Amino acid sequence: MIHVEPAALEFNGVRLEPLSLEHVDGLRLAAADGELWNLRVTSVPEPHRTQAYVHTALETPNRVAFAVVDSSSGAVLGTTSYHDILPEVDRVEIGYTWYARSVQRSHVNTSCKLLLLSHAFDTLGCAVVGFRTDNFNYASQKAIERLGAKKDGVIRHHGARRDGTVRDTVMYSIVRGEWHEIKSHLHYQLTRHAST
């Protein structure tokens, strides 16, 4: 049975630190880089709601939240979480992920996912890692599919958006038997990205 606790993870110029109130100002700046709170298909907080966002992340059961930090500068680039942790079936999901616009489509997301997936499968002993996203968040769906996750299906009328509409949720997963090949592919993607 898995046991998930906050941990610091670092790789490829990216550090994942257990989220704390010390990251509020950095998250506020990261969200302002692109005014990400205006995207209706994400959970990025408006500047004045950033502290409440962090409180919620820290108080939500079955969630372990991280700040995504640039290793060299210490700048907060965004946030991500393990959530919907089910120890009895060795399952976690990775989500609540968002980054400053200036680091989107860079090595940051692949590096973070490699850190989180490696920790989940190689350290925690997970049997499966899931992902979920809004049915209209096409960029997120493409990013999850680029990782090598398989689409499990769509849960209709599943969750409320901030604008009061109800979303369908697209579900993905990676099972332990797929991890070795996906890990190799993610390292390949990062090597290829670094050479361009």
CSV table of C-alpha atoms in Angstrom, one decimal:
chain,number,residue,atom,x,y,z
A,1,MET,CA,0.0,0.0,0.0
A,2,ILE,CA,1.5,3.4,-1.1
A,3,HIS,CA,2.1,6.1,1.4
A,4,VAL,CA,2.4,9.6,-0.1
A,5,GLU,CA,4.0,12.4,1.8
A,6,PRO,CA,5.4,15.8,0.8
A,7,ALA,CA,8.9,15.5,-0.7
A,8,ALA,CA,11.4,17.7,-2.5
A,9,LEU,CA,12.2,16.5,-6.0
A,10,GLU,CA,14.7,18.0,-8.4
A,11,PHE,CA,15.8,17.3,-12.0
A,12,ASN,CA,16.8,19.2,-15.2
A,13,GLY,CA,16.8,22.7,-13.6
A,14,VAL,CA,13.3,22.2,-12.0
A,15,ARG,CA,12.7,21.7,-8.3
A,16,LEU,CA,9.4,20.6,-6.8
A,17,GLU,CA,9.0,21.8,-3.3
A,18,PRO,CA,6.1,21.0,-0.9
A,19,LEU,CA,3.7,23.8,-1.4
A,20,SER,CA,3.5,26.3,1.5
A,21,LEU,CA,2.3,29.8,2.2
A,22,GLU,CA,5.8,31.0,1.4
A,23,HIS,CA,5.0,30.4,-2.3
A,24,VAL,CA,2.0,32.7,-2.4
A,25,ASP,CA,3.8,35.7,-3.8
A,26,GLY,CA,5.7,33.6,-6.4
A,27,LEU,CA,2.5,31.9,-7.5
A,28,ARG,CA,0.8,35.2,-7.9
A,29,LEU,CA,3.6,36.4,-10.2
A,30,ALA,CA,3.5,33.1,-12.1
A,31,ALA,CA,-0.2,33.4,-12.7
A,32,ALA,CA,0.2,37.1,-13.8
A,33,ASP,CA,2.6,35.9,-16.5
A,34,GLY,CA,-0.2,35.5,-19.1
A,35,GLU,CA,-3.1,36.4,-16.8
A,36,LEU,CA,-3.8,32.7,-16.6
A,37,TRP,CA,-6.9,33.1,-14.4
A,38,ASN,CA,-8.8,34.3,-17.5
A,39,LEU,CA,-8.7,30.8,-18.9
A,40,ARG,CA,-12.0,29.2,-18.1
A,41,VAL,CA,-10.8,25.7,-18.4
A,42,THR,CA,-8.1,26.0,-15.7
A,43,SER,CA,-8.1,26.4,-11.9
A,44,VAL,CA,-5.5,29.2,-11.8
A,45,PRO,CA,-6.4,31.7,-9.1
A,46,GLU,CA,-7.0,35.4,-9.5
A,47,PRO,CA,-4.2,37.4,-7.8
A,48,HIS,CA,-6.3,38.3,-4.7
A,49,ARG,CA,-7.3,34.6,-4.3
A,50,THR,CA,-3.8,33.1,-4.4
A,51,GLN,CA,-3.5,32.7,-0.7
A,52,ALA,CA,-6.9,31.0,-0.4
A,53,TYR,CA,-5.9,28.8,-3.4
A,54,VAL,CA,-2.8,27.6,-1.4
A,55,HIS,CA,-4.8,27.1,1.8
A,56,THR,CA,-7.3,24.9,-0.2
A,57,ALA,CA,-4.5,22.9,-1.7
A,58,LEU,CA,-2.9,22.3,1.7
A,59,GLU,CA,-6.2,21.4,3.4
A,60,THR,CA,-7.7,19.1,0.7
A,61,PRO,CA,-7.6,15.5,1.8
A,62,ASN,CA,-5.8,13.0,-0.4
A,63,ARG,CA,-3.8,15.8,-2.1
A,64,VAL,CA,0.0,16.6,-1.9
A,65,ALA,CA,0.7,19.9,-3.6
A,66,PHE,CA,4.0,21.2,-4.9
A,67,ALA,CA,5.4,24.5,-6.0
A,68,VAL,CA,7.4,24.3,-9.3
A,69,VAL,CA,10.6,26.3,-8.8
A,70,ASP,CA,13.4,27.2,-11.2
A,71,SER,CA,16.5,25.6,-9.5
A,72,SER,CA,18.9,28.3,-10.4
A,73,SER,CA,16.9,31.5,-9.8
A,74,GLY,CA,14.4,30.2,-7.2
A,75,ALA,CA,11.5,31.8,-9.1
A,76,VAL,CA,8.2,30.0,-8.7
A,77,LEU,CA,7.0,28.8,-12.1
A,78,GLY,CA,3.7,27.3,-11.2
A,79,THR,CA,2.2,24.4,-9.2
A,80,THR,CA,1.2,20.7,-9.5
A,81,SER,CA,-0.1,18.1,-7.2
A,82,TYR,CA,-0.7,14.4,-6.5
A,83,HIS,CA,-4.4,14.1,-5.8
A,84,ASP,CA,-7.2,11.6,-5.5
A,85,ILE,CA,-4.7,9.4,-3.7
A,86,LEU,CA,-6.0,5.9,-3.2
A,87,PRO,CA,-3.5,3.9,-1.1
A,88,GLU,CA,-5.7,0.8,-1.1
A,89,VAL,CA,-5.2,0.3,-4.9
A,90,ASP,CA,-1.8,2.1,-5.2
A,91,ARG,CA,-3.2,4.9,-7.3
A,92,VAL,CA,-2.5,8.6,-7.5
A,93,GLU,CA,-3.4,11.2,-10.0
A,94,ILE,CA,-1.3,14.2,-11.2
A,95,GLY,CA,-3.1,17.4,-11.7
A,96,TYR,CA,-3.9,20.9,-10.5
A,97,THR,CA,-1.0,21.7,-12.8
A,98,TRP,CA,-0.3,25.2,-14.3
A,99,TYR,CA,2.7,27.2,-15.2
A,100,ALA,CA,3.6,30.8,-16.1
A,101,ARG,CA,3.0,31.4,-19.7
A,102,SER,CA,6.7,32.1,-20.3
A,103,VAL,CA,7.7,28.5,-19.4
A,104,GLN,CA,4.8,26.8,-21.2
A,105,ARG,CA,6.0,24.6,-24.2
A,106,SER,CA,9.5,24.5,-22.6
A,107,HIS,CA,11.2,21.6,-20.8
A,108,VAL,CA,9.4,22.4,-17.5
A,109,ASN,CA,6.3,20.3,-17.9
A,110,THR,CA,8.1,17.2,-19.2
A,111,SER,CA,10.7,17.6,-16.4
A,112,CYS,CA,8.0,17.9,-13.8
A,113,LYS,CA,6.0,14.9,-15.1
A,114,LEU,CA,9.2,12.8,-15.2
A,115,LEU,CA,9.9,13.8,-11.6
A,116,LEU,CA,6.4,13.0,-10.4
A,117,LEU,CA,6.0,9.8,-12.4
A,118,SER,CA,9.4,8.5,-11.4
A,119,HIS,CA,8.6,9.2,-7.7
A,120,ALA,CA,5.2,7.6,-8.1
A,121,PHE,CA,6.3,4.4,-9.8
A,122,ASP,CA,9.9,3.9,-8.7
A,123,THR,CA,9.7,5.3,-5.1
A,124,LEU,CA,6.1,5.0,-3.9
A,125,GLY,CA,5.3,1.8,-5.8
A,126,CYS,CA,2.2,3.0,-7.6
A,127,ALA,CA,0.3,0.6,-9.8
A,128,VAL,CA,-1.3,3.4,-11.9
A,129,VAL,CA,-1.0,7.1,-12.2
A,130,GLY,CA,-4.0,9.0,-13.6
A,131,PHE,CA,-4.6,12.4,-15.2
A,132,ARG,CA,-7.8,14.3,-15.8
A,133,THR,CA,-8.7,17.5,-17.7
A,134,ASP,CA,-11.5,19.6,-18.9
A,135,ASN,CA,-13.1,18.4,-22.2
A,136,PHE,CA,-12.4,21.8,-23.7
A,137,ASN,CA,-8.8,22.1,-22.5
A,138,TYR,CA,-7.3,20.8,-25.7
A,139,ALA,CA,-3.7,22.0,-24.8
A,140,SER,CA,-3.8,19.9,-21.6
A,141,GLN,CA,-5.1,16.8,-23.5
A,142,LYS,CA,-2.3,17.1,-26.0
A,143,ALA,CA,0.3,17.5,-23.3
A,144,ILE,CA,-1.0,14.4,-21.4
A,145,GLU,CA,-1.1,12.4,-24.6
A,146,ARG,CA,2.5,13.4,-25.4
A,147,LEU,CA,3.5,11.9,-22.1
A,148,GLY,CA,2.3,8.5,-23.4
A,149,ALA,CA,-0.8,8.3,-21.1
A,150,LYS,CA,-3.8,6.3,-22.5
A,151,LYS,CA,-7.2,7.9,-22.7
A,152,ASP,CA,-9.6,6.0,-20.4
A,153,GLY,CA,-12.7,7.8,-21.3
A,154,VAL,CA,-14.9,10.8,-20.5
A,155,ILE,CA,-17.0,11.3,-17.4
A,156,ARG,CA,-20.0,13.4,-18.5
A,157,HIS,CA,-21.3,16.3,-16.5
A,158,HIS,CA,-18.6,15.8,-13.9
A,159,GLY,CA,-17.4,19.1,-12.4
A,160,ALA,CA,-18.2,22.8,-12.0
A,161,ARG,CA,-16.1,25.4,-13.8
A,162,ARG,CA,-15.4,28.7,-12.1
A,163,ASP,CA,-17.9,30.4,-14.5
A,164,GLY,CA,-20.7,28.2,-13.3
A,165,THR,CA,-20.9,25.8,-16.3
A,166,VAL,CA,-20.4,22.1,-15.9
A,167,ARG,CA,-17.6,20.3,-17.6
A,168,ASP,CA,-17.1,16.8,-18.9
A,169,THR,CA,-13.8,15.4,-17.6
A,170,VAL,CA,-11.4,13.5,-19.9
A,171,MET,CA,-9.6,10.7,-17.9
A,172,TYR,CA,-6.1,9.3,-18.8
A,173,SER,CA,-3.8,6.9,-17.1
A,174,ILE,CA,-0.4,5.2,-17.2
A,175,VAL,CA,-0.1,1.7,-15.6
A,176,ARG,CA,3.1,0.3,-14.1
A,177,GLY,CA,3.8,-2.0,-17.0
A,178,GLU,CA,4.0,1.0,-19.4
A,179,TRP,CA,6.3,3.1,-17.2
A,180,HIS,CA,9.7,1.8,-18.4
A,181,GLU,CA,8.9,2.6,-22.1
A,182,ILE,CA,7.3,6.0,-21.2
A,183,LYS,CA,10.3,6.9,-18.9
A,184,SER,CA,12.7,6.3,-21.8
A,185,HIS,CA,10.5,8.3,-24.2
A,186,LEU,CA,10.3,11.3,-21.8
A,187,HIS,CA,14.1,11.3,-21.5
A,188,TYR,CA,14.3,11.2,-25.3
A,189,GLN,CA,11.9,14.2,-25.6
A,190,LEU,CA,14.0,16.2,-23.2
A,191,THR,CA,17.3,15.4,-25.0
A,192,ARG,CA,15.7,16.3,-28.3
A,193,HIS,CA,14.3,19.6,-26.8
A,194,ALA,CA,17.7,20.5,-25.4
A,195,SER,CA,19.4,20.0,-28.8
A,196,THR,CA,16.9,22.4,-30.7
